[in-house]
Each structure stands twice: as C-alpha cells, then as structure tokens.
CSV table of C-alpha atoms and ligand atoms in Angstrom, one decimal:
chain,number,residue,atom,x,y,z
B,25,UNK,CA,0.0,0.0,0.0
B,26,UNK,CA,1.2,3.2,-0.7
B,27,UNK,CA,0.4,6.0,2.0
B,28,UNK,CA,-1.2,8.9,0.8
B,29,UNK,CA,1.2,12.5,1.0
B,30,UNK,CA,0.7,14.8,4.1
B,31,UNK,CA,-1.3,17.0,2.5
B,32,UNK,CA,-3.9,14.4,1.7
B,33,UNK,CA,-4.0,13.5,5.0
B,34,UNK,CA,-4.3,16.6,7.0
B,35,UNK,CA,-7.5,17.5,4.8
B,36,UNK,CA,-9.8,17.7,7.0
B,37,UNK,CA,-12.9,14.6,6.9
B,38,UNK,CA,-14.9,14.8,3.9
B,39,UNK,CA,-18.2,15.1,5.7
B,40,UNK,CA,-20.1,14.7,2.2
B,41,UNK,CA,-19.3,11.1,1.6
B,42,UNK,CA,-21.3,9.4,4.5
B,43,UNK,CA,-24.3,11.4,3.2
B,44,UNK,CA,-24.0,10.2,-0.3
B,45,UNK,CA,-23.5,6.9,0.9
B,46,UNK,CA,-26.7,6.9,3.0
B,47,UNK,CA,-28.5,9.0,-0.1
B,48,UNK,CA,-27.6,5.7,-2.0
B,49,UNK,CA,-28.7,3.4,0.3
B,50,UNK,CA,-32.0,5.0,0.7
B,51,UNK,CA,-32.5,5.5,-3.2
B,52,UNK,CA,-31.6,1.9,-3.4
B,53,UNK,CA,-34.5,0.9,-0.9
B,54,UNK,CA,-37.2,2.8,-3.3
B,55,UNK,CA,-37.5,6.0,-1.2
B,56,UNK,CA,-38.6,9.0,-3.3
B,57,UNK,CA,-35.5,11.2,-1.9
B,58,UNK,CA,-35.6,15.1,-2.4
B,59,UNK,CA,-31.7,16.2,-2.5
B,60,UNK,CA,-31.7,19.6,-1.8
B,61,UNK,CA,-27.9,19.0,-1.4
B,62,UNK,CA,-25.9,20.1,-3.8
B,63,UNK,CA,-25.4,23.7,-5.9
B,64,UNK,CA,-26.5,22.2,-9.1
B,65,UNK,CA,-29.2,23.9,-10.9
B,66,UNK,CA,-31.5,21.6,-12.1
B,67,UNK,CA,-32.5,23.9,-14.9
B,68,UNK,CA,-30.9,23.5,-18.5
B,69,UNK,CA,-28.5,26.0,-20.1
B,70,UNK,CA,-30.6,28.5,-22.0
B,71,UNK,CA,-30.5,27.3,-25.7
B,72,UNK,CA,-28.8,29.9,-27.6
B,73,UNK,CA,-25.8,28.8,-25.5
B,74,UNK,CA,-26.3,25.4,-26.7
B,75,UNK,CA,-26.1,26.2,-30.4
B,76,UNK,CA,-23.3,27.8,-30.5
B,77,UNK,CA,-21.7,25.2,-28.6
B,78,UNK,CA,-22.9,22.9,-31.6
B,79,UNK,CA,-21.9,24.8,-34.3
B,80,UNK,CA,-18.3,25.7,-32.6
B,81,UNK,CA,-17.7,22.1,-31.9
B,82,UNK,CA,-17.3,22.1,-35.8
B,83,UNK,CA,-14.5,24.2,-36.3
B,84,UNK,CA,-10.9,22.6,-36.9
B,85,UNK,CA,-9.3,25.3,-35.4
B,86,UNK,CA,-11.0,24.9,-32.2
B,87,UNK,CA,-9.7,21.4,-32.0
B,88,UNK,CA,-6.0,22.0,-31.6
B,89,UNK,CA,-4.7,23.2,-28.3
B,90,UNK,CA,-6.2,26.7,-27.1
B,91,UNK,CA,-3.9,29.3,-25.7
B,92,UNK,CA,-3.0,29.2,-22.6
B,93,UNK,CA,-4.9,32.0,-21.0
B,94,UNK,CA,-8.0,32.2,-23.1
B,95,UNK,CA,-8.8,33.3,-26.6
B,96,UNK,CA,-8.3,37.0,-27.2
B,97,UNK,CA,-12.0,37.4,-28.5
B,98,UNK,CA,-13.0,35.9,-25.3
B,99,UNK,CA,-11.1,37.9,-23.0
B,100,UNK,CA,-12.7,40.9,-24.8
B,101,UNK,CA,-16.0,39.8,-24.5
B,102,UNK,CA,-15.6,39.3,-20.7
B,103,UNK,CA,-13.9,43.4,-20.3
B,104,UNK,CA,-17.2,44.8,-22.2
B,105,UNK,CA,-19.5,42.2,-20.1
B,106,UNK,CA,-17.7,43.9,-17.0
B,107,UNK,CA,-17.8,47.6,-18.3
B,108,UNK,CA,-21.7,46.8,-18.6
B,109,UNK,CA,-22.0,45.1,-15.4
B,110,UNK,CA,-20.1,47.0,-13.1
B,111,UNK,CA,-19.1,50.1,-14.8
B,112,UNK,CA,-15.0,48.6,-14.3
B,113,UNK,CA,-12.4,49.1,-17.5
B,114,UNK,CA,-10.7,45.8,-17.9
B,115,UNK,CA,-7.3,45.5,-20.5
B,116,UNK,CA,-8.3,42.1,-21.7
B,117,UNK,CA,-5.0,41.3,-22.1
B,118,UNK,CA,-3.1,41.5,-19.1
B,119,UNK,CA,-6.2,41.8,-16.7
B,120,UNK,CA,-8.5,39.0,-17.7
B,121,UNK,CA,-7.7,35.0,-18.0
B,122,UNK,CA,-10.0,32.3,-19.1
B,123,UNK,CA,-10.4,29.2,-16.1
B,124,UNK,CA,-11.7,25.9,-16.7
B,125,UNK,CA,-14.7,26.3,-13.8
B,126,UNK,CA,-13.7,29.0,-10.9
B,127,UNK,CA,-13.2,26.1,-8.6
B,128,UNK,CA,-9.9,25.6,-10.8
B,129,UNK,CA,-8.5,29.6,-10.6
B,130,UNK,CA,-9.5,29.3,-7.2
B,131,UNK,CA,-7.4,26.2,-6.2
B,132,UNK,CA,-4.4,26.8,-8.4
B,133,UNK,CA,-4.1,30.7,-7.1
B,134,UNK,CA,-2.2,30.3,-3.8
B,135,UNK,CA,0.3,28.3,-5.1
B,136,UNK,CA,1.2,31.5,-7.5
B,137,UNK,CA,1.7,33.3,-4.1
B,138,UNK,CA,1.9,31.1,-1.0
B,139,UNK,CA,5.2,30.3,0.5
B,140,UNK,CA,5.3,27.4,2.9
B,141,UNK,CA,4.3,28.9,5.9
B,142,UNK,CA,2.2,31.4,5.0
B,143,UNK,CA,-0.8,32.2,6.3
B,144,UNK,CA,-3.9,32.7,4.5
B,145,UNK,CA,-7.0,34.2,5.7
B,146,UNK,CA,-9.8,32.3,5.5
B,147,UNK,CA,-13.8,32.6,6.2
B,148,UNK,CA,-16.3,30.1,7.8
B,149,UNK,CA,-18.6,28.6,6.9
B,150,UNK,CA,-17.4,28.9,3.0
B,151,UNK,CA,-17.0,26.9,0.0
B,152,UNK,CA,-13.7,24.5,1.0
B,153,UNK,CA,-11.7,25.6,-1.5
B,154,UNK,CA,-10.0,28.3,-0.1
B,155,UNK,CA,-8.8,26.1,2.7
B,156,UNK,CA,-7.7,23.3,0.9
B,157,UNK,CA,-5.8,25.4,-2.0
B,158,UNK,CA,-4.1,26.8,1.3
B,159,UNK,CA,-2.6,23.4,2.3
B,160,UNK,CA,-2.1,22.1,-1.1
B,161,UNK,CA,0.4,25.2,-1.9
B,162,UNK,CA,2.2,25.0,2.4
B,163,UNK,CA,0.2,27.8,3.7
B,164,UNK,CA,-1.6,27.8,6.8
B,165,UNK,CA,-5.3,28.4,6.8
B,166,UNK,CA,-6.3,31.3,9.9
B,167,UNK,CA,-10.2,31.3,10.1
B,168,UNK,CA,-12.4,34.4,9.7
B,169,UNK,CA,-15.3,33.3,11.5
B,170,UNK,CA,-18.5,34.4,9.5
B,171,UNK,CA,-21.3,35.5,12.2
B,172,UNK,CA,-25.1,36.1,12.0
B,173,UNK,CA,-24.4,39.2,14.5
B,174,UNK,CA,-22.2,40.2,11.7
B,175,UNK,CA,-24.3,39.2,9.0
B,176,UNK,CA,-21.9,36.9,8.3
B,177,UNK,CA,-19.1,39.1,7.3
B,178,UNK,CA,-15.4,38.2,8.5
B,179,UNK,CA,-14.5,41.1,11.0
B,180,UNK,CA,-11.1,41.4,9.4
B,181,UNK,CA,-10.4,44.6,11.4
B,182,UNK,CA,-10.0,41.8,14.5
B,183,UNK,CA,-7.1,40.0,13.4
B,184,UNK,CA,-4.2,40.2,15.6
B,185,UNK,CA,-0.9,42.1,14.1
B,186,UNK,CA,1.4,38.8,14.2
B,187,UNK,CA,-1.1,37.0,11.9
B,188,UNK,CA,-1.1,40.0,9.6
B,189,UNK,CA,2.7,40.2,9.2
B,190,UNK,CA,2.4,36.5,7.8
B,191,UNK,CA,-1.0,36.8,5.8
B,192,UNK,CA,-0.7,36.8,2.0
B,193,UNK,CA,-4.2,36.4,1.0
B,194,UNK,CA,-8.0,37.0,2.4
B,195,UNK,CA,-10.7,35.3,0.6
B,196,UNK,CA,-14.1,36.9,0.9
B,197,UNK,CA,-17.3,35.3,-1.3
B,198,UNK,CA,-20.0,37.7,-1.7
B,199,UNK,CA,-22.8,36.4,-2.7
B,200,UNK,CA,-22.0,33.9,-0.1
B,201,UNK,CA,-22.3,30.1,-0.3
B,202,UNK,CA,-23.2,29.2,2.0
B,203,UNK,CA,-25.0,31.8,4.2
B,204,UNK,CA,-26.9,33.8,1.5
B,205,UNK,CA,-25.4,36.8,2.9
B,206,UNK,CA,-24.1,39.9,0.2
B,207,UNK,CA,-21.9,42.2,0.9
B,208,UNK,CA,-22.3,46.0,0.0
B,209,UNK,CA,-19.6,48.3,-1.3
B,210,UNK,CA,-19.0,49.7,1.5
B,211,UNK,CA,-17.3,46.6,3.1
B,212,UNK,CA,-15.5,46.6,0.0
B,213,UNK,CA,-14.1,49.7,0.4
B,214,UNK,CA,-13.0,49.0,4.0
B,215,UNK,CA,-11.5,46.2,2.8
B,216,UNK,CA,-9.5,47.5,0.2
B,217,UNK,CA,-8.2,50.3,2.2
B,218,UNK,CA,-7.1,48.0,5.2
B,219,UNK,CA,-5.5,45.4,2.6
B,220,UNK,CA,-3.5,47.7,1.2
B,221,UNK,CA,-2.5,49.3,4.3
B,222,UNK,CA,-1.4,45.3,5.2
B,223,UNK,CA,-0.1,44.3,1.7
B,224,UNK,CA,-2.5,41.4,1.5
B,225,UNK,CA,-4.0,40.8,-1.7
B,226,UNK,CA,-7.9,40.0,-1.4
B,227,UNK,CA,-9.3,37.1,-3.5
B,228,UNK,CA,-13.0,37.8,-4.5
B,229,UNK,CA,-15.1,35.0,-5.0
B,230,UNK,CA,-18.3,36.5,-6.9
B,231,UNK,CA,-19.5,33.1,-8.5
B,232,UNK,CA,-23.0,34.2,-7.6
B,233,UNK,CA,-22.9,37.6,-8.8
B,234,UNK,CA,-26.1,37.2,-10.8
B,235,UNK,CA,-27.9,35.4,-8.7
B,236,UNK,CA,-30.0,38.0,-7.0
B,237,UNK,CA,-33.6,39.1,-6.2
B,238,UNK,CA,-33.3,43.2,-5.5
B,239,UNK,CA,-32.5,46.3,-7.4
B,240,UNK,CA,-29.7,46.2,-5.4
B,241,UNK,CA,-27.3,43.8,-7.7
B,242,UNK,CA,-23.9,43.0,-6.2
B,243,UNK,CA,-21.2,44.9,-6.9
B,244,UNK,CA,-17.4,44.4,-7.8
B,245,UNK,CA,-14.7,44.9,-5.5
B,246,UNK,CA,-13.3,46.0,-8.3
B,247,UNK,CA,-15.3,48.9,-8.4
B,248,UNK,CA,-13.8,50.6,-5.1
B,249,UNK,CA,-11.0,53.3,-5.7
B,250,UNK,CA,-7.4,51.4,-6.1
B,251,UNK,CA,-8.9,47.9,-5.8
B,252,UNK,CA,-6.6,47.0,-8.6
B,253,UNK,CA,-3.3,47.5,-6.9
B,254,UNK,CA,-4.3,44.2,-4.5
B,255,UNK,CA,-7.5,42.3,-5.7
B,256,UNK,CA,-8.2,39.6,-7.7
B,257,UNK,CA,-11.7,38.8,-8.8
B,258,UNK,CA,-13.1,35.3,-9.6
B,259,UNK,CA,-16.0,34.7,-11.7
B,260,UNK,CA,-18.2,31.9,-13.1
B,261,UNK,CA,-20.7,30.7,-15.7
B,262,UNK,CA,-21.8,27.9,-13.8
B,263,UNK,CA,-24.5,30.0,-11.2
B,264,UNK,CA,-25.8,32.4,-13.3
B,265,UNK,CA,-25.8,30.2,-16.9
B,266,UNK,CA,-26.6,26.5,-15.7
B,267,UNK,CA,-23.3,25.9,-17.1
B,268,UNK,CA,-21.8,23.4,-14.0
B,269,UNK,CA,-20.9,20.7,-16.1
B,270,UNK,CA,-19.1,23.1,-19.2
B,271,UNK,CA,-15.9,24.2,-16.7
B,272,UNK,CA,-15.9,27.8,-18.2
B,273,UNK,CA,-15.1,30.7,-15.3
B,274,UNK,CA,-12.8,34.0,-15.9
B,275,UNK,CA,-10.4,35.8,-12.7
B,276,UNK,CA,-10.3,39.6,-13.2
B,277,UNK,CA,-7.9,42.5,-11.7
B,278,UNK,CA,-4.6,43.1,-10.7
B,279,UNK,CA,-2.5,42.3,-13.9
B,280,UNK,CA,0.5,40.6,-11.9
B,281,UNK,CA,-1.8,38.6,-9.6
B,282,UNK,CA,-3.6,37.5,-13.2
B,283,UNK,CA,0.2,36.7,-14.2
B,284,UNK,CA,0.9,34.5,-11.6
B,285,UNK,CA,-1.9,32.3,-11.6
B,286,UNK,CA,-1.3,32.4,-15.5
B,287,UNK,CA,1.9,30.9,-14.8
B,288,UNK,CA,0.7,28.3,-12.5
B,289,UNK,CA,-1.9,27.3,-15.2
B,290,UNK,CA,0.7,27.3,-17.7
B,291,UNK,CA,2.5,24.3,-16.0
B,292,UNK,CA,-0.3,22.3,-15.3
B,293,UNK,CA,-2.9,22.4,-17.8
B,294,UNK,CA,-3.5,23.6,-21.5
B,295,UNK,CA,-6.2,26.0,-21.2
B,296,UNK,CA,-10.1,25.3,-21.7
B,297,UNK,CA,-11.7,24.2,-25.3
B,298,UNK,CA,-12.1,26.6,-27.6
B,299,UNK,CA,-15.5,26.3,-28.5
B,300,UNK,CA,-16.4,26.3,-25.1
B,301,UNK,CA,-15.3,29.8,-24.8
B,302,UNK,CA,-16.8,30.7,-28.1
B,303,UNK,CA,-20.4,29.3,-26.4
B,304,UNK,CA,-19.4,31.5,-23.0
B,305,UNK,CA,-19.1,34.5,-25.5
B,306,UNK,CA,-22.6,34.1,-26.5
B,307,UNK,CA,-23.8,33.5,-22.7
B,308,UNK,CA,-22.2,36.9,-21.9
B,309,UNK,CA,-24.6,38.7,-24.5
B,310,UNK,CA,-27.8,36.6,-23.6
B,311,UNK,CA,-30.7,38.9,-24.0
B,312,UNK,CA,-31.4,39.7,-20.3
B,313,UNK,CA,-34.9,37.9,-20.2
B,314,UNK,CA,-32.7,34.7,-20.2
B,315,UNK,CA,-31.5,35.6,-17.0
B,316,UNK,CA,-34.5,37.0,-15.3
B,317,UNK,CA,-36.6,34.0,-15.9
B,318,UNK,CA,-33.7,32.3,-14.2
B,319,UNK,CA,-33.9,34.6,-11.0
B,320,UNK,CA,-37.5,34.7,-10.8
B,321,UNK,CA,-37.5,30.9,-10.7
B,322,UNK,CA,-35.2,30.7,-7.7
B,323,UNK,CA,-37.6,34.0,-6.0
B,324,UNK,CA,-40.3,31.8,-6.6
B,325,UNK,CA,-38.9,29.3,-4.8
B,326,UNK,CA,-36.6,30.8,-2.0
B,327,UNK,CA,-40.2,32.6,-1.4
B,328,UNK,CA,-42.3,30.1,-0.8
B,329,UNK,CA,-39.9,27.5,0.8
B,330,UNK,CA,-38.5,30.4,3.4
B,331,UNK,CA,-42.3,31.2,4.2
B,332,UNK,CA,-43.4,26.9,4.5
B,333,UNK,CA,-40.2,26.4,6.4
B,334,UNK,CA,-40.8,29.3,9.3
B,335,UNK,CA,-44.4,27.7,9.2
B,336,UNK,CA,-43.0,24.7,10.5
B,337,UNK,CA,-41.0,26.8,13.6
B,338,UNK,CA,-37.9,26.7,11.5
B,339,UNK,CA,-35.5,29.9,11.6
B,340,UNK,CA,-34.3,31.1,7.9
B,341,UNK,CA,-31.5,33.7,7.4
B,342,UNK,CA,-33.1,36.5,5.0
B,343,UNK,CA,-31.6,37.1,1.9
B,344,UNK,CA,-32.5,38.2,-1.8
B,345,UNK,CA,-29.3,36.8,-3.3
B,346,UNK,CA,-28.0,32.7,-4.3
B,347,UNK,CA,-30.0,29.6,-4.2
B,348,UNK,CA,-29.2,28.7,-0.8
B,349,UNK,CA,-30.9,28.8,2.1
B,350,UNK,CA,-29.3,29.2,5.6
B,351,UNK,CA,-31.6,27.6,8.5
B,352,UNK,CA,-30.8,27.1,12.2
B,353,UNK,CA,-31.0,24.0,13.4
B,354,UNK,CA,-34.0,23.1,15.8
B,355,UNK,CA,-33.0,23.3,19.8
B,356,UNK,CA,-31.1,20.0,20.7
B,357,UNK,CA,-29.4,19.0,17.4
B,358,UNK,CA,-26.0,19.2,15.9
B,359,UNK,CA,-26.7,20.2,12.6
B,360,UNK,CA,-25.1,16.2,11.4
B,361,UNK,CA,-28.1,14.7,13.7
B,362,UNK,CA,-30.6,17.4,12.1
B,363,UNK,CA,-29.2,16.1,9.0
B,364,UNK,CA,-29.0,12.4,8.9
B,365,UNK,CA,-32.5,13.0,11.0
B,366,UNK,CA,-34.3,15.0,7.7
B,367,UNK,CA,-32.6,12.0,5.5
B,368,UNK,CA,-33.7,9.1,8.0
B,369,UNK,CA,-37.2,9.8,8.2
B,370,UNK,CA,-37.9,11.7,5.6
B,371,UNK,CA,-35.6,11.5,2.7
B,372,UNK,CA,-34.5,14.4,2.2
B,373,UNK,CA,-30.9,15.7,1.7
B,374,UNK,CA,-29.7,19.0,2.9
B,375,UNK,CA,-26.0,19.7,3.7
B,376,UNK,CA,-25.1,19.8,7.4
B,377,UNK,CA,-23.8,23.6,8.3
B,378,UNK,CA,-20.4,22.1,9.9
B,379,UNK,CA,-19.8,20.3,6.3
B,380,UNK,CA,-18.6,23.8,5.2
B,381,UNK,CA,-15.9,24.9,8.9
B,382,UNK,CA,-16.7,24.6,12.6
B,383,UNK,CA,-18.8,27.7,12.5
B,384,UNK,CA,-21.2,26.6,10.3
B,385,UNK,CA,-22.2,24.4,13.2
B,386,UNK,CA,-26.1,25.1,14.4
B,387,UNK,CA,-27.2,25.5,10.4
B,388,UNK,CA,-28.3,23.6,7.5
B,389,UNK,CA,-28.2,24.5,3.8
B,390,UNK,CA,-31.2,23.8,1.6
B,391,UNK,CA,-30.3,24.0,-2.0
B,392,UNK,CA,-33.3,25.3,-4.3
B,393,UNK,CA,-32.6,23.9,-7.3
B,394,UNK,CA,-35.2,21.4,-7.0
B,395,UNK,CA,-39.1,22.5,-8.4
B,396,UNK,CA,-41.5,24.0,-5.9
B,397,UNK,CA,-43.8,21.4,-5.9
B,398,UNK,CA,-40.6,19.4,-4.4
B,399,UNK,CA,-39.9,22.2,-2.0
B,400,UNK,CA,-43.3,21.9,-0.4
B,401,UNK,CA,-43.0,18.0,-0.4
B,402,UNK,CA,-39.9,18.2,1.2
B,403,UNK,CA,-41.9,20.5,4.4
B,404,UNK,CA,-45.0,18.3,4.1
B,405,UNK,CA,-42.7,15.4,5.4
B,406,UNK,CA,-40.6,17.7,7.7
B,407,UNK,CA,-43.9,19.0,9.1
B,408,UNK,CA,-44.8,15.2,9.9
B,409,UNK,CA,-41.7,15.3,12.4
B,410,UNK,CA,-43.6,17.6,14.7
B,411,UNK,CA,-40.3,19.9,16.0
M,516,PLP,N1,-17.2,29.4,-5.6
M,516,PLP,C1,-18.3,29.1,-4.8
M,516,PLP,C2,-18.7,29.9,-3.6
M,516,PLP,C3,-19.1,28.0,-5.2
M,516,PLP,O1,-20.1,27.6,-4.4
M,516,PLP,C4,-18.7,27.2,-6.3
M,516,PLP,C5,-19.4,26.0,-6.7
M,516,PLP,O2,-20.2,25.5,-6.0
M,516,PLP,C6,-17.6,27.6,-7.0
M,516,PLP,C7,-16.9,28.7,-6.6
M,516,PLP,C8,-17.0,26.9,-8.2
M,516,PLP,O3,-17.8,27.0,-9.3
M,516,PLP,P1,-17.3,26.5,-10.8
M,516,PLP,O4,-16.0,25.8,-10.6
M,516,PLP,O5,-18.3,25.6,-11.3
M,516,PLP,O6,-17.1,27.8,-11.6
C-alpha cells in the first residue's frame, strides 16, 4: 500500500461522503429522496448557449490546443461584459484570463503566491476551496469566522498584528455560499483600504454575482477606488448560466496577480476548449430575459420555501441573493443529527452547516434547485416530524 502524501492527510474529513453513501442506500431501498444538497441547478442551459456550442464544436481550429490564457475574443467579450455590469475598464490582455470552472482559478491561485508557511486568511462557513488550496500550496489556513451578528461578514479589522505580518491572502465570497449573505460596497471599500495598508492581496469570490432578487445587484470589488493594486476577482458561468458541467469561469484585476496564476496554469494544464469559450461569448450577450426568468424561478422558490419552512418553527436567514438557504438547526441537534434526522425519516438531503468549517455548526443548507412542488413536499414530510 502506498500511504497517501501529508497534504492528503491533514484535509480535514470529507463530511459529504457518509451522506452520499446513505442517499444511495435510501434510493436503493425505493425511497422517493428530495436532494436539496448540492449547488446544481436543475434547470438546462438556455438554448442559444447550446447552439453555438454545436456549431463551434465544428471548427478545426478549435480542435488543436487553445492558448494558454483564453482566446483574445473571449477575453474581450468578458472586459465589455464587465464595463456593462459593473461600470469597471478591464485590458483584456493583461487583466483577464479564461479558467476551466472558478473552482480551478480558485485552487491553483495560492500556489502563485503562498510560501510554505504562509498564512492565509480564510472565512467560515465557505466553500472548502480556499482552505484546501491553502494546504495544497504550504500555507496555513487562519479562520475568519463568519457570524449572523455580523451578518456573516469576517470582522477582518480583529485579526491580531502577528497574523497580519504573515498573511498573503483574504478570501471573501460575496454572494456567499453558503449563508446567502451579500456584501455592500462599502465593506469593499473597507477592505481594500485595510489590505492595502497590510499588503495582502484579497481574492473575490463573486460566482454568484447574478444570482439575485433586489434592485440592489452586487457589486465588484473592483469597483472601489485602487482595488486594482491588491484584488483579484473570480468569476463563473456555472450560477448564473446552468453551465456546471461546461468548466468555463474567468479571474479579473490586478494584472501581476492574473500573471501569476497564468503561470501556475501554464505548467499544469493547456487551457479550456475553444468552443467552449466561443459558447461563454454568446452567454455573456444573452438577452437579459434569459437571465431574469432564471432569478425569478429561484424568487419563486426561495419565497415560498422560506415562508413553508418558518411555518413549521424553522428559523431562515433572510436574503435576496443565491439559491441557498441558511436555516438554524431546531434546539437540541447538531446540525449532522438534524441532517442524517431530515434524511432518515424523511428522505430528504440538505448539507449539514459544519460540512462547510466549525462555524457553520447550528445551520443547514437547503439548496433550491429542485421545483417547488418538491420544496413543499420536502416540508409536508418535515412537518410530519412535529419539531
Ligand atoms: N465558488 C463558490 C462559492 C461555489 O459555491 C462554487 C461552486 O459550487 C464555485 C466557486 C465553483 O464553481 P465553478 O468551478 O463551477 O465555476
């Protein structure tokens, strides 16, 4: 047997996998199960997306290898998407590079700037990535803990001085997975000036940017004063498209932050299918009712399930942006009993609050990509538990 290399082994457990199991078990035993687990919309990606894709797919010269950081055309598309979005001027060449998913950018960035030992600054409850890129490139995760009192944003201003002097990088993810919790620009500008007073560089995570409900849409940090001396922005087609399963993201900002990770990517892979990119080029000029049917689906449901579920004496964090829902766990649970509990005698998946850092302990996540005829299914049966 060969023994797998520290940095495997310090990951911490991968909560996930004794929920799938179970999910398969229960599946297996012919219960109807309702997995509001997972981030995936169930919707498809709007069709003019899809024909492009099609008649791209054709092209000989999109079946050699692509450039390494994204076809020009593509990077243009993505600075005039940006100028229209959030009133920000982008030089597509040095300040935009094509990623295969964010999740990859997102992984592969600290190892551009992480020396062994450094810390990075981390939030939780968040997406596990920023961690685990951490400890894959030697740094040392320091959690931000994310708070309701603070409508869970990481009180950065709190960090002791001695941390500072060895922090590189803070990650911050507004809209958040997985609290539903946006962040104004405001917090954006704080954060800037601080970062810059520190020489960290902040990492953006914005790959629910369109996801939202309000007039209010979320903003760039990007568009604060001097963000583009220390911030890197990452962005995805997955959320806001239904694209999961087509890997096509972008990272914005700082043009030597957007170097480094380009030389990361350089060494370990070959950049994402061309027509791919030509189909994200045609997602990024979708006429707009694309995308509001999309966001009035998920206000439909975020609506209706937020207003069942505090029928039923559960306690929902308001929000009007992402597809999550963050709900307290009822008196005398962990949120891993609440869990396997919803699952046992009900079938229904939701992802235990502590799956995503110790301070998501005391929440669950419901994921609304599932109709809203499922939704109220999935009450109707937690109603029957009598909390
Ligand atoms: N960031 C956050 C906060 C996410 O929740 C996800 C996916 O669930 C990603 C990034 C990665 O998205 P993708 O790699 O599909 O672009």
């Amino acid at each position: 047997m060969f023994e797998y290399a520290e940095r495997i082994r310090v990951l911490p457990p991968y909560l996930f996998a004794q929920i799938d199991k179970k999910k398969r078990e229960k599946i297996a035993q012919g219960v109807d199960v309702i997995d509001l687990g997972v981030g995936d919309p169930d919707m498809p990606t709007p069709e003019p997306i899809v024909s492009a894709m099609k008649k791209a797919v054709e092209k000989p010269e999109h079946h050699r290898y692509p450039s390494y950081e994204g076809m020009f055309s593509f990077r243009q598309k993505v600075s005039q998407w940006f100028k229209k979005r959030f009133g920000v001027d982008l030089d597509p060449d040095t300040e935009v590079i094509t990623l295969i998913g964010s999740k990859e950018g997102i992984a592969h960035f600290p190892l551009a700037f992480v020396n062994s030992g450094d810390v990075v600054l981390c939030p939780d409850p968040a997406y596990p990535v920023y961690k685990i890129g951490t400890i894959f490139a030697g740094g040392v995760p320091y959690i931000m803990p994310l708070k309701e009192e603070n409508m869970f944003l990481p009180d950065f201003k709190s960090i002791p001085s001695e941390v500072l002097k060895r922090a590189k990088i803070i990650w911050v993810n507004y809209p958040n997975n997985p609290t539903s919790a946006s962040a104004t620009l405001d917090f954006y500008k704080e954060l800037v000036e601080w970062a810059r007073e520190h020489n960290i560089i902040v990492a953006s995570d914005l790959a629910y940017s369109e996801i939202y409900f309000s007039d209010n849409k979320p903003p760039s940090i990007l568009q604060v004063d001097g963000a583009k001396e220390i911030a890197i922005e990452f962005h995805s087609f997955s959320k806001t498209f239904n694209m999961t399963g087509w890997r096509l993201g972008f990272a914005v900002g700082n043009k030597n932050l957007i170097a480094g990770l380009g030389k990361v990517k350089t060494n370990v892979d070959s950049g994402q299918f061309q027509a791919i990119q030509e189909a994200g080029m045609i997602a990024l000029d979708l006429p707009q009712e694309y995308l509001d049917k999309i966001r009035e689906t998920y206000r439909e449901r975020r609506t209706a399930m937020t207003e069942a579920l505090e029928r039923v004496g559960l306690e929902v964090y308001r929000s009007d942006t992402t597809f999550y829902l963050w709900v307290k766990v009822p008196k005398g649970y962990t949120s891993a009993d609440f869990v396997s509990k919803l699952l046992d005698e009900c079938g229904i998946v939701c992802t235990p609050g502590n799956g995503f850092g110790e301070h998501g302990e005391g929440y669950f996540r419901i994921s609304l990509t599932v109709p809203t005829n499922r939704l109220m299914e999935a009450v109707e049966r937690i109603k029957s538990l009598k909390l």
